[in-house]
Amino acid sequence: MVSQTVDLLRSELPLEQGSVVLGEDGETGLVLVDIINGFCTVGAGNLAPREPNEQISSMVEESSRLARLFCDKKWPVLAFLDSHQPDKPEDPYPPHCITGTDESNLVPALRWIEKEPNVTIRRKDCYDGYLGSFESDGSNVFVDWVKKNQIKTMLVVGICTDICVLDFVCSTLSARNLGFLKPLKDVIVYSRGCATFDVPLHIARNTKGAMAHPQEMMHHVGLYMAKERGAKIVDQVSLGGKEEP
């Protein structure tokens, strides 16, 4: 039944995906959204997968591969890390990714980027990395990153496709359209480098306060809505003429 519903969704909301070849001009930036233990590592917290999940594992693998390629080329990378204070809940979700816990740290496959000179780490306390980049003086770490590195193309990967990735992409596109992010032109979401969580309907019905969140459907919806806002959705990425599998 679930697979039939997903097929119906895809037929009613068809999503054409392209491919992208990123040039060697250094004008491309990579954004990693919340690829942390609390969302990706089995059993790591209230919002972590309860068992190994193919979509999440694939996302981590693809994101790690891209991060390595970007770092090898010394291209700019920005990593958002969801990090909350214990006295500031993020409804409707249970406590998660509390600052100072391993939940809010990068997954083991990406911990190495913390020592890379081309990588900027930004801990945020909200869904949206754009809003979560504001400092108390009104400056914005993400905006400064785009302008400092003269980023014209931005490649986005991470979790969750339909929540933090989508919120960040939508805010970024609005800011770009208003001229706040010059010289940014293109926002590209790599579908194979994104993932979301899975709460089947039968689980939600038997869990107080839970909402159904079928993984494949919500992943598709997140990508569709990002494209609807103006993002480019791709399932193939090539760097320097080398196509990623």
Coordinates of C-alpha atoms in Angstrom, one line a residue:
M1 CA 0.0 0.0 0.0
V2 CA 2.8 2.5 0.9
S3 CA 4.6 1.8 -2.4
Q4 CA 1.4 2.3 -4.3
T5 CA 0.8 5.6 -2.5
V6 CA 4.3 6.8 -3.3
D7 CA 3.9 5.9 -6.9
L8 CA 0.6 7.8 -7.0
L9 CA 2.3 10.8 -5.4
R10 CA 5.1 10.7 -7.9
S11 CA 2.6 10.5 -10.8
E12 CA 0.5 13.4 -9.5
L13 CA 3.6 15.5 -8.5
P14 CA 6.2 14.5 -11.1
L15 CA 9.7 15.7 -10.2
E16 CA 12.1 16.0 -13.1
Q17 CA 15.7 15.9 -11.8
G18 CA 18.7 17.0 -13.7
S19 CA 22.5 16.8 -13.4
V20 CA 25.1 19.4 -12.7
V21 CA 28.7 19.8 -13.6
L22 CA 30.4 22.1 -11.1
G23 CA 33.2 24.2 -12.6
E24 CA 36.8 24.5 -11.4
D25 CA 36.4 28.3 -10.8
G26 CA 36.0 28.0 -7.0
E27 CA 32.7 29.8 -7.1
T28 CA 30.7 26.9 -5.7
G29 CA 30.0 26.3 -2.1
L30 CA 28.7 23.2 -0.3
V31 CA 26.2 23.4 2.5
L32 CA 25.8 20.4 4.9
V33 CA 22.5 20.6 6.8
D34 CA 22.3 18.9 10.2
I35 CA 24.3 15.7 9.4
I36 CA 24.7 15.0 13.1
N37 CA 24.3 12.0 15.4
G38 CA 20.9 13.1 16.7
F39 CA 19.3 12.7 13.3
C40 CA 21.5 10.1 11.6
T41 CA 23.2 7.7 14.1
V42 CA 21.1 4.7 15.2
G43 CA 19.9 5.1 18.8
A44 CA 21.6 8.4 19.4
G45 CA 18.6 10.4 20.6
N46 CA 14.9 11.0 20.5
L47 CA 14.9 11.9 16.8
A48 CA 17.6 9.4 15.7
P49 CA 16.7 6.4 13.6
R50 CA 15.8 3.3 15.8
E51 CA 17.4 0.9 13.3
P52 CA 19.7 1.3 10.2
N53 CA 18.0 3.3 7.5
E54 CA 19.1 3.0 3.9
Q55 CA 18.0 6.5 2.8
I56 CA 19.9 8.2 5.8
S57 CA 23.0 6.0 5.3
S58 CA 23.1 6.8 1.6
M59 CA 22.8 10.5 2.4
V60 CA 25.7 10.4 4.9
E61 CA 27.8 8.5 2.4
E62 CA 27.1 10.9 -0.5
S63 CA 27.5 14.0 1.7
S64 CA 30.8 12.7 3.0
R65 CA 32.1 12.0 -0.5
L66 CA 31.2 15.5 -1.6
A67 CA 32.7 17.1 1.5
R68 CA 36.0 15.3 0.7
L69 CA 36.0 16.5 -2.9
F70 CA 35.3 20.1 -1.8
C71 CA 38.0 20.0 0.8
D72 CA 40.5 18.5 -1.6
K73 CA 39.9 21.5 -3.8
K74 CA 39.8 24.0 -0.9
W75 CA 36.3 25.1 -2.0
P76 CA 34.1 26.6 0.7
V77 CA 32.0 24.3 2.9
L78 CA 29.4 25.4 5.5
A79 CA 28.1 22.9 8.0
F80 CA 25.0 23.6 10.1
L81 CA 24.7 21.7 13.3
D82 CA 21.3 21.6 15.1
S83 CA 22.1 22.6 18.8
H84 CA 19.5 23.4 21.4
Q85 CA 19.5 24.7 24.9
P86 CA 17.6 22.4 27.3
D87 CA 15.3 25.1 28.4
K88 CA 14.2 26.1 24.9
P89 CA 12.0 23.3 23.4
E90 CA 11.4 23.1 19.7
D91 CA 7.7 22.1 19.5
P92 CA 6.3 19.8 18.3
Y93 CA 9.4 17.7 18.7
P94 CA 10.7 16.1 21.9
P95 CA 14.1 17.4 23.3
H96 CA 16.9 16.7 20.8
C97 CA 20.4 17.7 19.9
I98 CA 21.1 19.4 23.2
T99 CA 24.2 21.6 23.1
G100 CA 27.2 19.9 24.6
T101 CA 25.9 16.4 23.9
D102 CA 27.1 14.1 21.2
E103 CA 23.7 14.3 19.6
S104 CA 24.6 17.8 18.3
N105 CA 28.0 16.7 16.8
L106 CA 28.7 15.7 13.3
V107 CA 28.4 12.0 12.4
P108 CA 31.7 10.0 12.6
A109 CA 32.0 10.0 8.9
L110 CA 32.2 13.9 8.9
R111 CA 34.0 14.7 12.1
W112 CA 37.3 15.2 10.1
I113 CA 35.9 18.4 8.5
E114 CA 36.2 20.3 11.8
K115 CA 39.9 20.6 11.2
E116 CA 39.7 21.7 7.5
P117 CA 40.5 25.4 6.9
N118 CA 37.9 25.8 4.2
V119 CA 35.1 24.6 6.4
T120 CA 32.8 26.9 8.5
I121 CA 30.8 25.3 11.3
R122 CA 27.6 27.0 12.5
R123 CA 25.5 25.7 15.4
K124 CA 21.9 26.7 15.1
D125 CA 18.9 26.5 17.4
C126 CA 16.1 26.5 14.8
Y127 CA 15.0 24.6 11.7
D128 CA 16.2 27.3 9.3
G129 CA 19.9 27.7 8.9
Y130 CA 19.5 31.1 7.4
L131 CA 17.7 32.5 10.5
G132 CA 19.9 30.4 12.8
S133 CA 22.9 32.3 11.4
F134 CA 22.0 35.7 12.8
E135 CA 24.3 37.0 15.5
S136 CA 23.2 39.4 18.3
D137 CA 24.6 42.4 16.4
G138 CA 22.5 41.6 13.4
S139 CA 25.2 40.1 11.2
N140 CA 24.6 36.8 9.6
V141 CA 27.3 34.1 9.4
F142 CA 25.8 32.4 6.3
V143 CA 25.4 35.7 4.4
D144 CA 29.0 36.7 5.2
W145 CA 30.1 33.2 4.1
V146 CA 28.4 33.6 0.7
K147 CA 29.9 37.1 0.2
K148 CA 33.4 36.4 1.5
N149 CA 33.8 33.4 -0.8
Q150 CA 31.9 35.1 -3.7
I151 CA 29.7 32.0 -4.1
K152 CA 27.6 31.9 -7.2
T153 CA 26.4 28.3 -7.0
M154 CA 25.4 26.6 -3.8
L155 CA 25.0 22.8 -3.5
V156 CA 22.8 21.7 -0.5
V157 CA 22.7 18.3 1.1
G158 CA 21.5 17.0 4.5
I159 CA 18.6 16.1 6.7
C160 CA 15.6 16.5 6.8
T161 CA 14.7 17.1 3.2
D162 CA 11.2 18.4 4.0
I163 CA 12.1 20.3 7.2
C164 CA 15.5 21.9 7.9
V165 CA 16.8 21.5 4.3
L166 CA 13.6 22.9 2.8
D167 CA 13.3 25.8 5.3
F168 CA 16.9 26.8 4.7
V169 CA 16.6 26.6 0.9
C170 CA 13.3 28.6 0.9
S171 CA 14.8 31.4 3.0
T172 CA 18.0 31.4 0.9
L173 CA 16.0 31.7 -2.3
S174 CA 13.9 34.6 -1.0
A175 CA 17.0 36.4 0.2
R176 CA 18.7 35.8 -3.2
N177 CA 15.6 37.2 -5.0
L178 CA 15.7 40.3 -2.8
G179 CA 19.4 40.9 -3.6
F180 CA 20.7 40.1 -0.1
L181 CA 23.0 37.3 -1.2
K182 CA 25.0 38.7 -4.2
P183 CA 26.6 37.1 -6.1
L184 CA 24.6 33.9 -5.5
K185 CA 22.7 32.7 -8.5
D186 CA 21.9 29.0 -8.3
V187 CA 20.7 26.9 -5.3
I188 CA 21.0 23.2 -6.1
V189 CA 19.6 20.4 -4.0
Y190 CA 21.3 17.1 -4.5
S191 CA 18.5 14.5 -3.9
R192 CA 20.7 11.6 -3.2
G193 CA 22.5 13.7 -0.6
C194 CA 19.3 14.4 1.3
A195 CA 17.1 12.3 3.6
T196 CA 14.3 12.5 6.1
F197 CA 13.0 10.3 8.9
D198 CA 10.3 7.6 8.8
V199 CA 7.2 7.4 11.0
P200 CA 4.7 5.0 9.4
L201 CA 1.0 5.7 10.0
H202 CA 0.5 2.6 12.2
I203 CA 3.3 3.8 14.5
A204 CA 1.9 7.4 14.6
R205 CA -1.6 6.1 15.5
N206 CA -0.2 4.3 18.5
T207 CA 2.1 7.0 19.7
K208 CA 0.7 10.0 21.7
G209 CA 1.4 13.3 19.9
A210 CA 3.1 11.7 16.9
M211 CA 2.3 12.6 13.3
A212 CA 2.7 10.2 10.4
H213 CA 5.8 10.9 8.4
P214 CA 6.3 8.3 5.6
Q215 CA 9.9 8.7 4.6
E216 CA 9.7 8.3 0.8
M217 CA 6.6 10.5 0.4
M218 CA 8.0 13.3 2.6
H219 CA 11.4 13.2 0.9
H220 CA 9.7 13.6 -2.5
V221 CA 7.4 16.4 -1.2
G222 CA 10.4 18.2 0.2
L223 CA 12.3 18.1 -3.0
Y224 CA 9.2 19.1 -5.0
M225 CA 8.5 22.1 -2.8
A226 CA 12.2 23.2 -3.0
K227 CA 11.9 23.1 -6.8
E228 CA 8.6 25.0 -6.6
R229 CA 10.5 27.8 -4.8
G230 CA 13.2 28.0 -7.4
A231 CA 15.8 25.5 -6.4
K232 CA 17.4 23.1 -9.0
I233 CA 17.0 19.5 -8.1
V234 CA 19.6 17.1 -9.3
D235 CA 20.4 13.4 -8.8
Q236 CA 23.8 13.5 -10.5
V237 CA 26.8 15.7 -9.5
S238 CA 30.0 16.1 -11.5
L239 CA 33.1 17.9 -10.2
G240 CA 35.9 18.7 -12.5
G241 CA 34.5 16.4 -15.2
K242 CA 34.4 13.4 -12.8
E243 CA 30.8 12.2 -12.3
E244 CA 29.9 11.0 -8.9
P245 CA 28.3 7.5 -8.9

